[in-house]
Amino acid sequence: QAARQKDAPQSSSLRSTLRGSGDRPAMDAAAEDSQASRVRPALDPLFAEAQADLVAQPQQRPVEQSPSDRDGARLLVHITAKQQLNLSNHSDKFSALWRVNLALMPDNVSLQYYNDARMRRTARILSALVWHAGLTKGVLSAYEAYRRLKPPAFRADLWRYMALWAKGGVYLDAKVRLVKPLAQVFDLKSAALQIGRDRVFGAYWQGAFAPIAPR
């Protein structure tokens, strides 16, 4: 509760933070945030409702669907990659890999692909959701942590924890190749966090994990 006492001074920052960057070329983070404050919000299809509500009412918890209604019967599968994903492309090896993977997934899967621009845009939204849940001291706290992490892999780690916390589903590394149906890898009816274990070293491997239900 104490984390929300400074809501009012941060409302303009929240509006600025939630304005999307689209797919523009990479730029200095400060310059990007300054430019983002002057453009209309670009609603992300997966977070559009929460994003619009946060922009309109930055000092109130965003209105969300009930857990039973959230995303309907879809099973979200999140992947991050710099390569362009085009499932209709029959010559691109990356897209071909994911056509094979999709064939081993349930029909209700919604594949959510994130390039750097979409990760950056949704990191802003997720930062606000984390703040509204009382888990950080400021609306920008999680986003600033994300932005200051230099190795891309570290940024991806923080982002995917927030994304799965907010939306649930399954995260798979872009290079993962399924050799059996997804339902045999994870219990798709469980709300528990599930993490794979490396067969060789016995350590947990974060290239594939799933909290099927959000939050």
mmCIF file of N, CA and C in Angstrom, residues 1-65:
data_model
loop_
_atom_site.group_PDB
_atom_site.id
_atom_site.type_symbol
_atom_site.label_atom_id
_atom_site.label_comp_id
_atom_site.label_asym_id
_atom_site.label_seq_id
_atom_site.Cartn_x
_atom_site.Cartn_y
_atom_site.Cartn_z
ATOM 1 N N GLN A 1 0.825 -1.199 0.000
ATOM 2 C CA GLN A 1 0.000 0.000 0.000
ATOM 3 C C GLN A 1 0.866 1.260 0.000
ATOM 4 N N ALA A 2 1.968 1.214 0.760
ATOM 5 C CA ALA A 2 2.833 2.374 0.849
ATOM 6 C C ALA A 2 3.412 2.725 -0.507
ATOM 7 N N ALA A 3 3.578 1.701 -1.342
ATOM 8 C CA ALA A 3 4.173 1.931 -2.654
ATOM 9 C C ALA A 3 3.296 2.806 -3.528
ATOM 10 N N ARG A 4 2.014 2.960 -3.181
ATOM 11 C CA ARG A 4 1.095 3.709 -4.033
ATOM 12 C C ARG A 4 0.887 5.145 -3.565
ATOM 13 N N GLN A 5 1.564 5.583 -2.507
ATOM 14 C CA GLN A 5 1.335 6.910 -1.964
ATOM 15 C C GLN A 5 1.816 8.003 -2.907
ATOM 16 N N LYS A 6 2.725 7.676 -3.824
ATOM 17 C CA LYS A 6 3.266 8.675 -4.729
ATOM 18 C C LYS A 6 2.684 8.534 -6.127
ATOM 19 N N ASP A 7 1.463 8.016 -6.215
ATOM 20 C CA ASP A 7 0.843 7.778 -7.514
ATOM 21 C C ASP A 7 0.712 9.057 -8.330
ATOM 22 N N ALA A 8 0.196 10.125 -7.718
ATOM 23 C CA ALA A 8 -0.140 11.326 -8.457
ATOM 24 C C ALA A 8 1.043 11.927 -9.196
ATOM 25 N N PRO A 9 2.213 12.140 -8.550
ATOM 26 C CA PRO A 9 3.330 12.741 -9.264
ATOM 27 C C PRO A 9 3.807 11.901 -10.438
ATOM 28 N N GLN A 10 3.440 10.628 -10.462
ATOM 29 C CA GLN A 10 3.960 9.763 -11.507
ATOM 30 C C GLN A 10 2.991 9.585 -12.663
ATOM 31 N N SER A 11 1.808 10.214 -12.591
ATOM 32 C CA SER A 11 0.800 9.952 -13.608
ATOM 33 C C SER A 11 1.269 10.358 -14.994
ATOM 34 N N SER A 12 1.956 11.507 -15.109
ATOM 35 C CA SER A 12 2.438 11.913 -16.419
ATOM 36 C C SER A 12 3.506 10.966 -16.923
ATOM 37 N N SER A 13 4.333 10.453 -16.004
ATOM 38 C CA SER A 13 5.352 9.486 -16.406
ATOM 39 C C SER A 13 4.709 8.207 -16.892
ATOM 40 N N LEU A 14 3.607 7.824 -16.256
ATOM 41 C CA LEU A 14 2.909 6.610 -16.671
ATOM 42 C C LEU A 14 2.380 6.767 -18.080
ATOM 43 N N ARG A 15 1.759 7.904 -18.356
ATOM 44 C CA ARG A 15 1.235 8.115 -19.704
ATOM 45 C C ARG A 15 2.366 8.064 -20.723
ATOM 46 N N SER A 16 3.490 8.704 -20.365
ATOM 47 C CA SER A 16 4.629 8.700 -21.272
ATOM 48 C C SER A 16 5.172 7.304 -21.470
ATOM 49 N N THR A 17 5.270 6.560 -20.376
ATOM 50 C CA THR A 17 5.843 5.222 -20.424
ATOM 51 C C THR A 17 5.017 4.273 -21.256
ATOM 52 N N LEU A 18 3.694 4.457 -21.262
ATOM 53 C CA LEU A 18 2.822 3.525 -21.964
ATOM 54 C C LEU A 18 2.669 3.844 -23.444
ATOM 55 N N ARG A 19 3.317 4.883 -23.914
ATOM 56 C CA ARG A 19 3.190 5.212 -25.332
ATOM 57 C C ARG A 19 4.175 4.354 -26.118
ATOM 58 N N GLY A 20 3.637 3.654 -27.105
ATOM 59 C CA GLY A 20 4.433 2.636 -27.800
ATOM 60 C C GLY A 20 5.487 3.219 -28.709
ATOM 61 N N SER A 21 6.534 2.417 -28.952
ATOM 62 C CA SER A 21 7.620 2.829 -29.820
ATOM 63 C C SER A 21 7.479 2.261 -31.220
ATOM 64 N N GLY A 22 6.462 1.409 -31.431
ATOM 65 C CA GLY A 22 6.286 0.812 -32.745
ATOM 66 C C GLY A 22 7.497 0.003 -33.139
ATOM 67 N N ASP A 23 7.850 0.040 -34.416
ATOM 68 C CA ASP A 23 9.002 -0.703 -34.901
ATOM 69 C C ASP A 23 10.070 0.255 -35.422
ATOM 70 N N ARG A 24 10.231 1.408 -34.786
ATOM 71 C CA ARG A 24 11.227 2.375 -35.206
ATOM 72 C C ARG A 24 12.616 1.827 -34.958
ATOM 73 N N PRO A 25 13.638 2.359 -35.649
ATOM 74 C CA PRO A 25 15.011 1.941 -35.391
ATOM 75 C C PRO A 25 15.377 2.208 -33.945
ATOM 76 N N ALA A 26 16.345 1.433 -33.438
ATOM 77 C CA ALA A 26 16.780 1.593 -32.053
ATOM 78 C C ALA A 26 17.338 2.989 -31.850
ATOM 79 N N MET A 27 17.114 3.559 -30.671
ATOM 80 C CA MET A 27 17.625 4.880 -30.342
ATOM 81 C C MET A 27 17.972 4.912 -28.871
ATOM 82 N N ASP A 28 18.626 5.978 -28.453
ATOM 83 C CA ASP A 28 18.948 6.143 -27.046
ATOM 84 C C ASP A 28 17.664 6.064 -26.233
ATOM 85 N N ALA A 29 17.716 5.362 -25.083
ATOM 86 C CA ALA A 29 16.496 5.121 -24.304
ATOM 87 C C ALA A 29 15.838 6.416 -23.863
ATOM 88 N N ALA A 30 16.637 7.398 -23.419
ATOM 89 C CA ALA A 30 16.065 8.667 -22.968
ATOM 90 C C ALA A 30 15.394 9.395 -24.127
ATOM 91 N N ALA A 31 16.045 9.384 -25.290
ATOM 92 C CA ALA A 31 15.459 10.035 -26.461
ATOM 93 C C ALA A 31 14.191 9.327 -26.889
ATOM 94 N N GLU A 32 14.203 8.009 -26.782
ATOM 95 C CA GLU A 32 13.014 7.229 -27.151
ATOM 96 C C GLU A 32 11.848 7.582 -26.252
ATOM 97 N N ASP A 33 12.090 7.659 -24.923
ATOM 98 C CA ASP A 33 11.017 7.991 -23.997
ATOM 99 C C ASP A 33 10.493 9.393 -24.245
ATOM 100 N N SER A 34 11.405 10.327 -24.586
ATOM 101 C CA SER A 34 10.982 11.691 -24.867
ATOM 102 C C SER A 34 10.104 11.732 -26.110
ATOM 103 N N GLN A 35 10.521 11.021 -27.155
ATOM 104 C CA GLN A 35 9.715 10.978 -28.378
ATOM 105 C C GLN A 35 8.399 10.273 -28.137
ATOM 106 N N ALA A 36 8.425 9.201 -27.329
ATOM 107 C CA ALA A 36 7.202 8.435 -27.074
ATOM 108 C C ALA A 36 6.143 9.272 -26.399
ATOM 109 N N SER A 37 6.568 10.280 -25.610
ATOM 110 C CA SER A 37 5.604 11.101 -24.885
ATOM 111 C C SER A 37 4.823 12.020 -25.810
ATOM 112 N N ARG A 38 5.276 12.148 -27.067
ATOM 113 C CA ARG A 38 4.625 13.075 -27.987
ATOM 114 C C ARG A 38 3.765 12.372 -29.032
ATOM 115 N N VAL A 39 3.657 11.064 -28.936
ATOM 116 C CA VAL A 39 2.867 10.340 -29.924
ATOM 117 C C VAL A 39 1.707 9.632 -29.254
ATOM 118 N N ARG A 40 0.724 9.255 -30.044
ATOM 119 C CA ARG A 40 -0.427 8.536 -29.494
ATOM 120 C C ARG A 40 -0.016 7.121 -29.122
ATOM 121 N N PRO A 41 -0.658 6.551 -28.097
ATOM 122 C CA PRO A 41 -0.304 5.191 -27.689
ATOM 123 C C PRO A 41 -0.530 4.191 -28.817
ATOM 124 N N ALA A 42 0.416 3.288 -28.988
ATOM 125 C CA ALA A 42 0.253 2.186 -29.932
ATOM 126 C C ALA A 42 -0.186 0.979 -29.129
ATOM 127 N N LEU A 43 -1.440 0.594 -29.262
ATOM 128 C CA LEU A 43 -1.974 -0.484 -28.438
ATOM 129 C C LEU A 43 -1.432 -1.827 -28.893
ATOM 130 N N ASP A 44 -0.872 -2.570 -27.965
ATOM 131 C CA ASP A 44 -0.405 -3.908 -28.264
ATOM 132 C C ASP A 44 -1.610 -4.842 -28.250
ATOM 133 N N PRO A 45 -1.746 -5.730 -29.233
ATOM 134 C CA PRO A 45 -2.948 -6.571 -29.305
ATOM 135 C C PRO A 45 -3.175 -7.448 -28.084
ATOM 136 N N LEU A 46 -2.115 -7.871 -27.418
ATOM 137 C CA LEU A 46 -2.276 -8.746 -26.263
ATOM 138 C C LEU A 46 -2.593 -7.971 -24.992
ATOM 139 N N PHE A 47 -2.176 -6.708 -24.927
ATOM 140 C CA PHE A 47 -2.330 -5.916 -23.714
ATOM 141 C C PHE A 47 -3.214 -4.692 -23.928
ATOM 142 N N ALA A 48 -3.964 -4.649 -25.027
ATOM 143 C CA ALA A 48 -4.668 -3.433 -25.415
ATOM 144 C C ALA A 48 -5.617 -2.925 -24.338
ATOM 145 N N GLU A 49 -6.397 -3.823 -23.729
ATOM 146 C CA GLU A 49 -7.391 -3.392 -22.744
ATOM 147 C C GLU A 49 -6.727 -2.767 -21.521
ATOM 148 N N ALA A 50 -5.735 -3.457 -20.971
ATOM 149 C CA ALA A 50 -5.042 -2.927 -19.796
ATOM 150 C C ALA A 50 -4.284 -1.661 -20.142
ATOM 151 N N GLN A 51 -3.678 -1.620 -21.321
ATOM 152 C CA GLN A 51 -2.912 -0.447 -21.723
ATOM 153 C C GLN A 51 -3.807 0.776 -21.862
ATOM 154 N N ALA A 52 -4.940 0.616 -22.527
ATOM 155 C CA ALA A 52 -5.854 1.739 -22.711
ATOM 156 C C ALA A 52 -6.384 2.236 -21.375
ATOM 157 N N ASP A 53 -6.680 1.310 -20.469
ATOM 158 C CA ASP A 53 -7.201 1.690 -19.166
ATOM 159 C C ASP A 53 -6.147 2.407 -18.339
ATOM 160 N N LEU A 54 -4.905 1.960 -18.425
ATOM 161 C CA LEU A 54 -3.832 2.601 -17.678
ATOM 162 C C LEU A 54 -3.568 4.012 -18.180
ATOM 163 N N VAL A 55 -3.648 4.216 -19.486
ATOM 164 C CA VAL A 55 -3.434 5.545 -20.042
ATOM 165 C C VAL A 55 -4.564 6.486 -19.630
ATOM 166 N N ALA A 56 -5.800 5.977 -19.650
ATOM 167 C CA ALA A 56 -6.956 6.812 -19.323
ATOM 168 C C ALA A 56 -7.054 7.109 -17.833
ATOM 169 N N GLN A 57 -6.710 6.128 -16.995
ATOM 170 C CA GLN A 57 -6.838 6.283 -15.546
ATOM 171 C C GLN A 57 -5.548 5.819 -14.871
ATOM 172 N N PRO A 58 -4.477 6.600 -14.981
ATOM 173 C CA PRO A 58 -3.167 6.151 -14.516
ATOM 174 C C PRO A 58 -3.050 5.947 -13.021
ATOM 175 N N GLN A 59 -3.990 6.472 -12.225
ATOM 176 C CA GLN A 59 -3.878 6.342 -10.776
ATOM 177 C C GLN A 59 -4.775 5.243 -10.226
ATOM 178 N N GLN A 60 -5.397 4.478 -11.097
ATOM 179 C CA GLN A 60 -6.264 3.400 -10.654
ATOM 180 C C GLN A 60 -5.770 2.075 -11.206
ATOM 181 N N ARG A 61 -6.047 1.015 -10.455
ATOM 182 C CA ARG A 61 -5.683 -0.311 -10.930
ATOM 183 C C ARG A 61 -6.424 -0.593 -12.234
ATOM 184 N N PRO A 62 -5.733 -1.112 -13.265
ATOM 185 C CA PRO A 62 -6.402 -1.357 -14.543
ATOM 186 C C PRO A 62 -7.513 -2.380 -14.422
ATOM 187 N N VAL A 63 -8.589 -2.143 -15.158
ATOM 188 C CA VAL A 63 -9.712 -3.070 -15.167
ATOM 189 C C VAL A 63 -9.332 -4.271 -16.021
ATOM 190 N N GLU A 64 -9.482 -5.462 -15.463
ATOM 191 C CA GLU A 64 -9.124 -6.668 -16.197
ATOM 192 C C GLU A 64 -10.280 -7.652 -16.175
ATOM 193 N N GLN A 65 -10.246 -8.574 -17.099
ATOM 194 C CA GLN A 65 -11.253 -9.613 -17.127
ATOM 195 C C GLN A 65 -11.040 -10.560 -15.958
#
